[in-house]
């Protein structure tokens, strides 16, 4: 494989609101794409770039994931994340994780250190503690959104999952998604983001990370559907991505996704007002936009 097929895409959620300024997020996303590009050019593995990029998105506090997550109706920050490795179809995820700074690192540890795919709640936290992952000592000080009636309005927060997909020089594809979920969620609610086949997917043909109305993405199995459309129906990346997203729309949801295929195509469709996104295309060009 040659460098010309290195591709990388990330999103900062399908929640941008018309009339708001996203210069800070756009500059941040572009910087992460440039850093990821340099790592891929230096031979880094797709999974390493995906996890590092998402860890930066989580730590920034600019998106509704990681440090920027919003709490549930009990005021608790329950975070979800998932990763998937295309060549092996190994996957790892955490759901309703409380008390740890980087859900995406916990998800990767589930994939690499356990025979399981998904750990939830107290079990996920106990596992993360054993893995020595960074803890949040003081949630009130760490999270940038107070949320609920004490914090910002739902219309300010909207939603803002983060995700990344990458293709490395060996041709391996990888995907990851991390989220604080939707504003005003019930305790214990888990959306599509950590679920392989719904909000995250990677196989030998495609890597996908979704954002938007999680319940509809779950019901449409969006991420796996794209892979299956390509595998069984012979659709190309853009056609499969648009068709899967149209099912979300037909179910009454909105959102978007980032996807890359094995031969250098990048698709970033959305049916919401906008989607914070950035990509490195196979020709080396960088695309970065919110609407
Ligand atoms: N899909 C996410 C969820 O339902 C939310 C988002 O993408 O903003 O948890």
PDB file of C-alpha atoms and ligand atoms in Angstrom:
ATOM      1  CA  UNK A   1       0.000   0.000   0.000  1.00  0.00           C
ATOM      2  CA  UNK A   2       1.106   3.528  -0.626  1.00  0.00           C
ATOM      3  CA  UNK A   3       0.759   6.764   1.257  1.00  0.00           C
ATOM      4  CA  UNK A   4      -1.734   8.073  -1.261  1.00  0.00           C
ATOM      5  CA  UNK A   5      -4.442   5.955   0.326  1.00  0.00           C
ATOM      6  CA  UNK A   6      -4.006   7.308   3.865  1.00  0.00           C
ATOM      7  CA  UNK A   7      -7.348   8.696   4.980  1.00  0.00           C
ATOM      8  CA  UNK A   8      -8.626  10.036   8.272  1.00  0.00           C
ATOM      9  CA  UNK A   9     -11.887  11.655   9.334  1.00  0.00           C
ATOM     10  CA  UNK A  10     -13.278  12.918  12.623  1.00  0.00           C
ATOM     11  CA  UNK A  11     -16.486  14.502  13.849  1.00  0.00           C
ATOM     12  CA  UNK A  12     -17.444  16.667  16.789  1.00  0.00           C
ATOM     13  CA  UNK A  13     -21.136  15.872  16.677  1.00  0.00           C
ATOM     14  CA  UNK A  14     -24.235  16.606  14.656  1.00  0.00           C
ATOM     15  CA  UNK A  15     -25.389  19.346  17.004  1.00  0.00           C
ATOM     16  CA  UNK A  16     -24.080  22.646  15.575  1.00  0.00           C
ATOM     17  CA  UNK A  17     -26.689  25.372  15.657  1.00  0.00           C
ATOM     18  CA  UNK A  18     -27.133  27.912  12.875  1.00  0.00           C
ATOM     19  CA  UNK A  19     -25.970  31.348  13.882  1.00  0.00           C
ATOM     20  CA  UNK A  20     -23.353  30.085  16.331  1.00  0.00           C
ATOM     21  CA  UNK A  21     -19.655  30.488  15.733  1.00  0.00           C
ATOM     22  CA  UNK A  22     -17.505  27.322  15.595  1.00  0.00           C
ATOM     23  CA  UNK A  23     -14.093  28.801  14.748  1.00  0.00           C
ATOM     24  CA  UNK A  24     -12.500  27.356  17.883  1.00  0.00           C
ATOM     25  CA  UNK A  25     -13.778  23.841  17.179  1.00  0.00           C
ATOM     26  CA  UNK A  26     -12.830  24.046  13.486  1.00  0.00           C
ATOM     27  CA  UNK A  27      -9.267  25.082  14.314  1.00  0.00           C
ATOM     28  CA  UNK A  28      -9.049  22.297  16.889  1.00  0.00           C
ATOM     29  CA  UNK A  29     -10.343  19.658  14.471  1.00  0.00           C
ATOM     30  CA  UNK A  30      -7.976  20.779  11.703  1.00  0.00           C
ATOM     31  CA  UNK A  31      -5.038  20.541  14.097  1.00  0.00           C
ATOM     32  CA  UNK A  32      -6.028  17.002  15.055  1.00  0.00           C
ATOM     33  CA  UNK A  33      -6.323  15.963  11.406  1.00  0.00           C
ATOM     34  CA  UNK A  34      -2.862  17.388  10.673  1.00  0.00           C
ATOM     35  CA  UNK A  35      -1.390  15.581  13.682  1.00  0.00           C
ATOM     36  CA  UNK A  36      -3.125  12.329  12.717  1.00  0.00           C
ATOM     37  CA  UNK A  37      -1.932  12.685   9.125  1.00  0.00           C
ATOM     38  CA  UNK A  38       1.653  13.075  10.287  1.00  0.00           C
ATOM     39  CA  UNK A  39       1.341   9.993  12.478  1.00  0.00           C
ATOM     40  CA  UNK A  40      -0.176   7.914   9.673  1.00  0.00           C
ATOM     41  CA  UNK A  41       2.591   9.071   7.308  1.00  0.00           C
ATOM     42  CA  UNK A  42       5.116   7.958   9.915  1.00  0.00           C
ATOM     43  CA  UNK A  43       3.560   4.489   9.891  1.00  0.00           C
ATOM     44  CA  UNK A  44       1.210   4.620  12.881  1.00  0.00           C
ATOM     45  CA  UNK A  45      -1.582   2.043  13.068  1.00  0.00           C
ATOM     46  CA  UNK A  46      -5.134   3.180  12.316  1.00  0.00           C
ATOM     47  CA  UNK A  47      -6.368   2.088  15.766  1.00  0.00           C
ATOM     48  CA  UNK A  48      -3.663   4.121  17.536  1.00  0.00           C
ATOM     49  CA  UNK A  49      -4.533   7.249  15.565  1.00  0.00           C
ATOM     50  CA  UNK A  50      -8.274   6.773  16.154  1.00  0.00           C
ATOM     51  CA  UNK A  51      -7.883   6.397  19.924  1.00  0.00           C
ATOM     52  CA  UNK A  52      -5.379   9.254  20.304  1.00  0.00           C
ATOM     53  CA  UNK A  53      -7.502  11.599  18.195  1.00  0.00           C
ATOM     54  CA  UNK A  54     -10.650  10.813  20.182  1.00  0.00           C
ATOM     55  CA  UNK A  55      -8.776  11.167  23.485  1.00  0.00           C
ATOM     56  CA  UNK A  56      -7.851  14.720  22.411  1.00  0.00           C
ATOM     57  CA  UNK A  57     -11.457  15.451  21.418  1.00  0.00           C
ATOM     58  CA  UNK A  58     -12.624  14.128  24.822  1.00  0.00           C
ATOM     59  CA  UNK A  59     -10.047  16.141  26.773  1.00  0.00           C
ATOM     60  CA  UNK A  60     -10.730  19.432  24.980  1.00  0.00           C
ATOM     61  CA  UNK A  61     -14.138  20.058  26.573  1.00  0.00           C
ATOM     62  CA  UNK A  62     -15.288  21.547  23.234  1.00  0.00           C
ATOM     63  CA  UNK A  63     -17.757  18.741  22.426  1.00  0.00           C
ATOM     64  CA  UNK A  64     -20.475  16.860  24.318  1.00  0.00           C
ATOM     65  CA  UNK A  65     -18.131  13.967  25.059  1.00  0.00           C
ATOM     66  CA  UNK A  66     -15.417  13.407  27.638  1.00  0.00           C
ATOM     67  CA  UNK A  67     -14.810  16.620  29.513  1.00  0.00           C
ATOM     68  CA  UNK A  68     -17.562  18.475  27.650  1.00  0.00           C
ATOM     69  CA  UNK A  69     -20.241  15.844  28.348  1.00  0.00           C
ATOM     70  CA  UNK A  70     -23.606  16.763  29.832  1.00  0.00           C
ATOM     71  CA  UNK A  71     -25.036  14.868  32.822  1.00  0.00           C
ATOM     72  CA  UNK A  72     -28.167  12.725  33.030  1.00  0.00           C
ATOM     73  CA  UNK A  73     -31.293  13.884  34.860  1.00  0.00           C
ATOM     74  CA  UNK A  74     -29.776  12.777  38.182  1.00  0.00           C
ATOM     75  CA  UNK A  75     -26.784  15.048  37.535  1.00  0.00           C
ATOM     76  CA  UNK A  76     -24.445  12.092  36.943  1.00  0.00           C
ATOM     77  CA  UNK A  77     -22.021  12.042  34.011  1.00  0.00           C
ATOM     78  CA  UNK A  78     -22.455   8.601  32.433  1.00  0.00           C
ATOM     79  CA  UNK A  79     -20.230   8.279  29.376  1.00  0.00           C
ATOM     80  CA  UNK A  80     -20.223   5.791  26.484  1.00  0.00           C
ATOM     81  CA  UNK A  81     -17.516   4.857  23.966  1.00  0.00           C
ATOM     82  CA  UNK A  82     -16.692   2.114  21.497  1.00  0.00           C
ATOM     83  CA  UNK A  83     -13.893   1.105  19.138  1.00  0.00           C
ATOM     84  CA  UNK A  84     -13.650  -1.448  16.336  1.00  0.00           C
ATOM     85  CA  UNK A  85     -10.686  -2.810  14.356  1.00  0.00           C
ATOM     86  CA  UNK A  86     -11.514  -3.703  10.747  1.00  0.00           C
ATOM     87  CA  UNK A  87      -9.025  -6.471   9.918  1.00  0.00           C
ATOM     88  CA  UNK A  88      -9.939  -8.566  12.977  1.00  0.00           C
ATOM     89  CA  UNK A  89     -13.449  -7.218  13.696  1.00  0.00           C
ATOM     90  CA  UNK A  90     -12.424  -7.014  17.313  1.00  0.00           C
ATOM     91  CA  UNK A  91     -14.446  -4.464  19.237  1.00  0.00           C
ATOM     92  CA  UNK A  92     -14.472  -2.946  22.715  1.00  0.00           C
ATOM     93  CA  UNK A  93     -16.911  -0.636  24.451  1.00  0.00           C
ATOM     94  CA  UNK A  94     -17.985   0.905  27.735  1.00  0.00           C
ATOM     95  CA  UNK A  95     -21.452   2.205  28.576  1.00  0.00           C
ATOM     96  CA  UNK A  96     -22.657   4.405  31.432  1.00  0.00           C
ATOM     97  CA  UNK A  97     -19.073   4.706  32.670  1.00  0.00           C
ATOM     98  CA  UNK A  98     -18.722   7.090  35.630  1.00  0.00           C
ATOM     99  CA  UNK A  99     -15.534   8.600  37.013  1.00  0.00           C
ATOM    100  CA  UNK A 100     -12.966   8.210  34.243  1.00  0.00           C
ATOM    101  CA  UNK A 101     -11.510  10.877  31.996  1.00  0.00           C
ATOM    102  CA  UNK A 102     -11.209   8.963  28.722  1.00  0.00           C
ATOM    103  CA  UNK A 103     -13.995   6.520  27.884  1.00  0.00           C
ATOM    104  CA  UNK A 104     -12.326   5.743  24.548  1.00  0.00           C
ATOM    105  CA  UNK A 105      -9.212   4.429  26.328  1.00  0.00           C
ATOM    106  CA  UNK A 106     -11.448   2.278  28.521  1.00  0.00           C
ATOM    107  CA  UNK A 107     -13.188   0.928  25.403  1.00  0.00           C
ATOM    108  CA  UNK A 108      -9.876   0.012  23.832  1.00  0.00           C
ATOM    109  CA  UNK A 109      -8.806  -1.738  27.035  1.00  0.00           C
ATOM    110  CA  UNK A 110     -12.011  -3.808  26.990  1.00  0.00           C
ATOM    111  CA  UNK A 111     -11.123  -4.906  23.454  1.00  0.00           C
ATOM    112  CA  UNK A 112      -7.514  -5.712  24.264  1.00  0.00           C
ATOM    113  CA  UNK A 113      -7.642  -6.957  27.852  1.00  0.00           C
ATOM    114  CA  UNK A 114     -10.922  -8.887  28.141  1.00  0.00           C
ATOM    115  CA  UNK A 115     -12.783 -11.624  26.221  1.00  0.00           C
ATOM    116  CA  UNK A 116     -15.812  -9.282  26.125  1.00  0.00           C
ATOM    117  CA  UNK A 117     -17.018  -6.506  23.833  1.00  0.00           C
ATOM    118  CA  UNK A 118     -19.068  -4.282  26.158  1.00  0.00           C
ATOM    119  CA  UNK A 119     -18.769  -3.501  29.871  1.00  0.00           C
ATOM    120  CA  UNK A 120     -21.373  -1.264  31.517  1.00  0.00           C
ATOM    121  CA  UNK A 121     -21.901   0.718  34.696  1.00  0.00           C
ATOM    122  CA  UNK A 122     -20.141  -0.407  37.876  1.00  0.00           C
ATOM    123  CA  UNK A 123     -18.415  -3.278  36.089  1.00  0.00           C
ATOM    124  CA  UNK A 124     -16.947  -0.908  33.530  1.00  0.00           C
ATOM    125  CA  UNK A 125     -15.700   1.422  36.276  1.00  0.00           C
ATOM    126  CA  UNK A 126     -14.171  -1.436  38.265  1.00  0.00           C
ATOM    127  CA  UNK A 127     -12.386  -2.614  35.124  1.00  0.00           C
ATOM    128  CA  UNK A 128     -11.135   0.884  34.285  1.00  0.00           C
ATOM    129  CA  UNK A 129      -9.764   1.200  37.828  1.00  0.00           C
ATOM    130  CA  UNK A 130      -7.816  -2.057  37.461  1.00  0.00           C
ATOM    131  CA  UNK A 131      -6.440  -0.783  34.146  1.00  0.00           C
ATOM    132  CA  UNK A 132      -5.148   2.283  35.955  1.00  0.00           C
ATOM    133  CA  UNK A 133      -6.982   4.660  33.628  1.00  0.00           C
ATOM    134  CA  UNK A 134      -7.060   8.336  34.617  1.00  0.00           C
ATOM    135  CA  UNK A 135      -9.810   9.094  37.131  1.00  0.00           C
ATOM    136  CA  UNK A 136     -11.915  12.208  37.508  1.00  0.00           C
ATOM    137  CA  UNK A 137     -11.287  13.270  41.093  1.00  0.00           C
ATOM    138  CA  UNK A 138     -13.765  16.156  41.193  1.00  0.00           C
ATOM    139  CA  UNK A 139     -16.556  15.984  38.598  1.00  0.00           C
ATOM    140  CA  UNK A 140     -17.837  19.496  39.361  1.00  0.00           C
ATOM    141  CA  UNK A 141     -14.414  20.944  38.615  1.00  0.00           C
ATOM    142  CA  UNK A 142     -13.557  18.717  35.668  1.00  0.00           C
ATOM    143  CA  UNK A 143     -16.626  18.747  33.440  1.00  0.00           C
ATOM    144  CA  UNK A 144     -17.125  21.948  31.490  1.00  0.00           C
ATOM    145  CA  UNK A 145     -20.957  21.659  31.382  1.00  0.00           C
ATOM    146  CA  UNK A 146     -22.896  21.833  34.622  1.00  0.00           C
ATOM    147  CA  UNK A 147     -25.932  20.710  32.597  1.00  0.00           C
ATOM    148  CA  UNK A 148     -29.529  20.504  33.754  1.00  0.00           C
ATOM    149  CA  UNK A 149     -31.302  23.451  35.284  1.00  0.00           C
ATOM    150  CA  UNK A 150     -28.094  24.538  36.993  1.00  0.00           C
ATOM    151  CA  UNK A 151     -26.250  24.819  33.716  1.00  0.00           C
ATOM    152  CA  UNK A 152     -26.853  25.577  30.095  1.00  0.00           C
ATOM    153  CA  UNK A 153     -30.093  25.234  28.204  1.00  0.00           C
ATOM    154  CA  UNK A 154     -30.789  22.120  26.135  1.00  0.00           C
ATOM    155  CA  UNK A 155     -30.787  24.346  23.054  1.00  0.00           C
ATOM    156  CA  UNK A 156     -27.234  25.432  23.868  1.00  0.00           C
ATOM    157  CA  UNK A 157     -25.899  21.947  24.367  1.00  0.00           C
ATOM    158  CA  UNK A 158     -27.739  20.082  21.626  1.00  0.00           C
ATOM    159  CA  UNK A 159     -25.685  16.938  21.097  1.00  0.00           C
ATOM    160  CA  UNK A 160     -22.044  16.522  20.328  1.00  0.00           C
ATOM    161  CA  UNK A 161     -20.612  13.057  20.207  1.00  0.00           C
ATOM    162  CA  UNK A 162     -17.070  12.712  18.850  1.00  0.00           C
ATOM    163  CA  UNK A 163     -15.669  10.073  16.542  1.00  0.00           C
ATOM    164  CA  UNK A 164     -12.778   9.152  14.282  1.00  0.00           C
ATOM    165  CA  UNK A 165     -12.087   6.702  11.451  1.00  0.00           C
ATOM    166  CA  UNK A 166      -8.700   5.989   9.890  1.00  0.00           C
ATOM    167  CA  UNK A 167      -7.005   3.941   7.184  1.00  0.00           C
ATOM    168  CA  UNK A 168      -3.314   3.268   7.707  1.00  0.00           C
ATOM    169  CA  UNK A 169      -0.516   2.368   5.302  1.00  0.00           C
ATOM    170  CA  UNK A 170      -1.191  -1.366   5.712  1.00  0.00           C
ATOM    171  CA  UNK A 171      -4.775  -0.804   4.576  1.00  0.00           C
ATOM    172  CA  UNK A 172      -6.202  -1.492   8.045  1.00  0.00           C
ATOM    173  CA  UNK A 173      -9.385   0.409   8.936  1.00  0.00           C
ATOM    174  CA  UNK A 174     -10.410   1.406  12.462  1.00  0.00           C
ATOM    175  CA  UNK A 175     -13.285   3.360  14.002  1.00  0.00           C
ATOM    176  CA  UNK A 176     -14.169   4.871  17.370  1.00  0.00           C
ATOM    177  CA  UNK A 177     -16.996   6.910  18.910  1.00  0.00           C
ATOM    178  CA  UNK A 178     -17.268   8.598  22.335  1.00  0.00           C
ATOM    179  CA  UNK A 179     -20.178  10.508  23.848  1.00  0.00           C
ATOM    180  CA  UNK A 180     -21.892  11.990  26.846  1.00  0.00           C
ATOM    181  CA  UNK A 181     -25.131  10.936  25.171  1.00  0.00           C
ATOM    182  CA  UNK A 182     -28.117  13.180  24.636  1.00  0.00           C
ATOM    183  CA  UNK A 183     -29.066  16.131  26.813  1.00  0.00           C
ATOM    184  CA  UNK A 184     -31.600  15.287  29.517  1.00  0.00           C
ATOM    185  CA  UNK A 185     -31.116  11.524  29.227  1.00  0.00           C
ATOM    186  CA  UNK A 186     -32.486   9.139  31.850  1.00  0.00           C
ATOM    187  CA  UNK A 187     -30.053   7.442  34.223  1.00  0.00           C
ATOM    188  CA  UNK A 188     -28.774   4.269  32.551  1.00  0.00           C
ATOM    189  CA  UNK A 189     -29.685   5.393  29.042  1.00  0.00           C
ATOM    190  CA  UNK A 190     -27.223   4.179  26.407  1.00  0.00           C
ATOM    191  CA  UNK A 191     -27.408   5.318  22.793  1.00  0.00           C
ATOM    192  CA  UNK A 192     -25.849   4.074  19.593  1.00  0.00           C
ATOM    193  CA  UNK A 193     -22.336   5.442  20.117  1.00  0.00           C
ATOM    194  CA  UNK A 194     -20.668   2.501  21.920  1.00  0.00           C
ATOM    195  CA  UNK A 195     -22.657  -0.221  20.136  1.00  0.00           C
ATOM    196  CA  UNK A 196     -20.835  -2.020  17.293  1.00  0.00           C
ATOM    197  CA  UNK A 197     -23.089  -1.929  14.268  1.00  0.00           C
ATOM    198  CA  UNK A 198     -25.100   1.075  15.461  1.00  0.00           C
ATOM    199  CA  UNK A 199     -22.783   4.026  16.206  1.00  0.00           C
ATOM    200  CA  UNK A 200     -19.411   2.456  15.400  1.00  0.00           C
ATOM    201  CA  UNK A 201     -18.233  -0.174  12.928  1.00  0.00           C
ATOM    202  CA  UNK A 202     -15.137  -1.343  11.086  1.00  0.00           C
ATOM    203  CA  UNK A 203     -14.596  -4.320   8.789  1.00  0.00           C
ATOM    204  CA  UNK A 204     -12.380  -4.997   5.786  1.00  0.00           C
ATOM    205  CA  UNK A 205     -14.418  -2.632   3.589  1.00  0.00           C
ATOM    206  CA  UNK A 206     -15.449   0.312   5.706  1.00  0.00           C
ATOM    207  CA  UNK A 207     -15.005   2.195   9.001  1.00  0.00           C
ATOM    208  CA  UNK A 208     -17.911   4.284  10.366  1.00  0.00           C
ATOM    209  CA  UNK A 209     -18.617   6.602  13.313  1.00  0.00           C
ATOM    210  CA  UNK A 210     -22.089   8.076  13.788  1.00  0.00           C
ATOM    211  CA  UNK A 211     -23.630  11.025  15.612  1.00  0.00           C
ATOM    212  CA  UNK A 212     -27.215  12.093  16.100  1.00  0.00           C
ATOM    213  CA  UNK A 213     -30.469  10.725  17.500  1.00  0.00           C
ATOM    214  CA  UNK A 214     -29.045   7.562  19.037  1.00  0.00           C
ATOM    215  CA  UNK A 215     -32.318   5.707  19.398  1.00  0.00           C
ATOM    216  CA  UNK A 216     -32.917   5.923  15.634  1.00  0.00           C
ATOM    217  CA  UNK A 217     -29.331   4.933  14.816  1.00  0.00           C
ATOM    218  CA  UNK A 218     -29.806   1.860  17.010  1.00  0.00           C
ATOM    219  CA  UNK A 219     -33.111   0.988  15.335  1.00  0.00           C
ATOM    220  CA  UNK A 220     -31.604   1.346  11.858  1.00  0.00           C
ATOM    221  CA  UNK A 221     -28.296  -0.406  12.715  1.00  0.00           C
ATOM    222  CA  UNK A 222     -26.714   2.384  10.705  1.00  0.00           C
ATOM    223  CA  UNK A 223     -23.007   1.624  10.968  1.00  0.00           C
ATOM    224  CA  UNK A 224     -23.259  -2.101  10.202  1.00  0.00           C
ATOM    225  CA  UNK A 225     -25.882  -1.416   7.564  1.00  0.00           C
ATOM    226  CA  UNK A 226     -23.337   0.593   5.588  1.00  0.00           C
ATOM    227  CA  UNK A 227     -20.892  -2.317   5.731  1.00  0.00           C
ATOM    228  CA  UNK A 228     -23.577  -4.789   4.734  1.00  0.00           C
ATOM    229  CA  UNK A 229     -24.833  -2.647   1.855  1.00  0.00           C
ATOM    230  CA  UNK A 230     -21.281  -2.523   0.512  1.00  0.00           C
ATOM    231  CA  UNK A 231     -20.642  -6.228   1.086  1.00  0.00           C
ATOM    232  CA  UNK A 232     -23.931  -7.740  -0.047  1.00  0.00           C
ATOM    233  CA  UNK A 233     -25.400  -5.131  -2.391  1.00  0.00           C
ATOM    234  CA  UNK A 234     -22.153  -3.871  -3.925  1.00  0.00           C
ATOM    235  CA  UNK A 235     -22.975  -0.254  -3.121  1.00  0.00           C
ATOM    236  CA  UNK A 236     -20.179   2.308  -2.995  1.00  0.00           C
ATOM    237  CA  UNK A 237     -19.394   4.220   0.200  1.00  0.00           C
ATOM    238  CA  UNK A 238     -21.364   7.369  -0.620  1.00  0.00           C
ATOM    239  CA  UNK A 239     -24.459   5.449  -1.752  1.00  0.00           C
ATOM    240  CA  UNK A 240     -24.459   3.098   1.249  1.00  0.00           C
ATOM    241  CA  UNK A 241     -23.877   5.936   3.738  1.00  0.00           C
ATOM    242  CA  UNK A 242     -26.651   8.096   2.319  1.00  0.00           C
ATOM    243  CA  UNK A 243     -29.113   5.189   2.213  1.00  0.00           C
ATOM    244  CA  UNK A 244     -28.449   4.166   5.833  1.00  0.00           C
ATOM    245  CA  UNK A 245     -28.790   7.764   6.995  1.00  0.00           C
ATOM    246  CA  UNK A 246     -32.049   8.105   5.066  1.00  0.00           C
ATOM    247  CA  UNK A 247     -33.477   5.307   7.251  1.00  0.00           C
ATOM    248  CA  UNK A 248     -32.708   7.416  10.334  1.00  0.00           C
ATOM    249  CA  UNK A 249     -34.620  10.252   8.704  1.00  0.00           C
ATOM    250  CA  UNK A 250     -37.534   7.941   7.851  1.00  0.00           C
ATOM    251  CA  UNK A 251     -37.688   6.916  11.532  1.00  0.00           C
ATOM    252  CA  UNK A 252     -37.953  10.569  12.525  1.00  0.00           C
ATOM    253  CA  UNK A 253     -34.347  11.101  13.610  1.00  0.00           C
ATOM    254  CA  UNK A 254     -31.489  13.211  12.366  1.00  0.00           C
ATOM    255  CA  UNK A 255     -27.707  13.227  12.554  1.00  0.00           C
ATOM    256  CA  UNK A 256     -24.749  12.302  10.430  1.00  0.00           C
ATOM    257  CA  UNK A 257     -21.727  10.078  10.121  1.00  0.00           C
ATOM    258  CA  UNK A 258     -18.156   9.856   8.935  1.00  0.00           C
ATOM    259  CA  UNK A 259     -17.052   6.860   6.892  1.00  0.00           C
ATOM    260  CA  UNK A 260     -14.016   5.745   4.911  1.00  0.00           C
ATOM    261  CA  UNK A 261     -13.581   2.726   2.677  1.00  0.00           C
ATOM    262  CA  UNK A 262     -10.651   0.465   1.885  1.00  0.00           C
ATOM    263  CA  UNK A 263      -9.718   2.237  -1.363  1.00  0.00           C
ATOM    264  CA  UNK A 264      -9.486   5.858  -0.250  1.00  0.00           C
ATOM    265  CA  UNK A 265     -13.031   7.250  -0.374  1.00  0.00           C
ATOM    266  CA  UNK A 266     -14.322   9.494   2.431  1.00  0.00           C
ATOM    267  CA  UNK A 267     -18.022  10.243   3.080  1.00  0.00           C
ATOM    268  CA  UNK A 268     -19.369  12.662   5.706  1.00  0.00           C
ATOM    269  CA  UNK A 269     -23.119  12.947   5.073  1.00  0.00           C
ATOM    270  CA  UNK A 270     -25.560  14.502   7.539  1.00  0.00           C
ATOM    271  CA  UNK A 271     -29.294  15.192   7.652  1.00  0.00           C
ATOM    272  CA  UNK A 272     -29.099  17.513  10.675  1.00  0.00           C
ATOM    273  CA  UNK A 273     -28.557  21.284  10.432  1.00  0.00           C
ATOM    274  CA  UNK A 274     -24.826  20.686  10.535  1.00  0.00           C
ATOM    275  CA  UNK A 275     -22.073  18.341  11.680  1.00  0.00           C
ATOM    276  CA  UNK A 276     -18.688  19.438  12.969  1.00  0.00           C
ATOM    277  CA  UNK A 277     -16.286  17.422  10.864  1.00  0.00           C
ATOM    278  CA  UNK A 278     -12.847  17.263   9.320  1.00  0.00           C
ATOM    279  CA  UNK A 279     -11.083  14.869   6.996  1.00  0.00           C
ATOM    280  CA  UNK A 280      -7.813  14.035   5.328  1.00  0.00           C
ATOM    281  CA  UNK A 281      -8.553  12.873   1.797  1.00  0.00           C
ATOM    282  CA  UNK A 282      -6.414  10.372  -0.090  1.00  0.00           C
ATOM    283  CA  UNK A 283      -4.948  13.185  -2.235  1.00  0.00           C
ATOM    284  CA  UNK A 284      -3.622  14.889   0.914  1.00  0.00           C
ATOM    285  CA  UNK A 285      -6.212  17.675   0.996  1.00  0.00           C
ATOM    286  CA  UNK A 286      -7.953  18.574   4.262  1.00  0.00           C
ATOM    287  CA  UNK A 287     -11.649  19.412   4.560  1.00  0.00           C
ATOM    288  CA  UNK A 288     -13.072  21.047   7.694  1.00  0.00           C
ATOM    289  CA  UNK A 289     -16.612  22.398   8.223  1.00  0.00           C
ATOM    290  CA  UNK A 290     -19.546  22.687  10.607  1.00  0.00           C
ATOM    291  CA  UNK A 291     -22.414  23.190   8.122  1.00  0.00           C
TER     292      UNK A 291
HETATM  293  N1  LIG B   1     -25.671   9.533  19.185  1.00  0.00           N
HETATM  294  C1  LIG B   1     -25.422  10.039  20.494  1.00  0.00           C
HETATM  295  C2  LIG B   1     -26.296   9.325  21.496  1.00  0.00           C
HETATM  296  O1  LIG B   1     -27.428   9.039  21.156  1.00  0.00           O
HETATM  297  C3  LIG B   1     -25.619  11.510  20.626  1.00  0.00           C
HETATM  298  C4  LIG B   1     -24.883  12.363  19.629  1.00  0.00           C
HETATM  299  O2  LIG B   1     -24.413  11.874  18.615  1.00  0.00           O
HETATM  300  O3  LIG B   1     -24.744  13.549  19.852  1.00  0.00           O
HETATM  301  O4  LIG B   1     -25.882   9.090  22.589  1.00  0.00           O
END
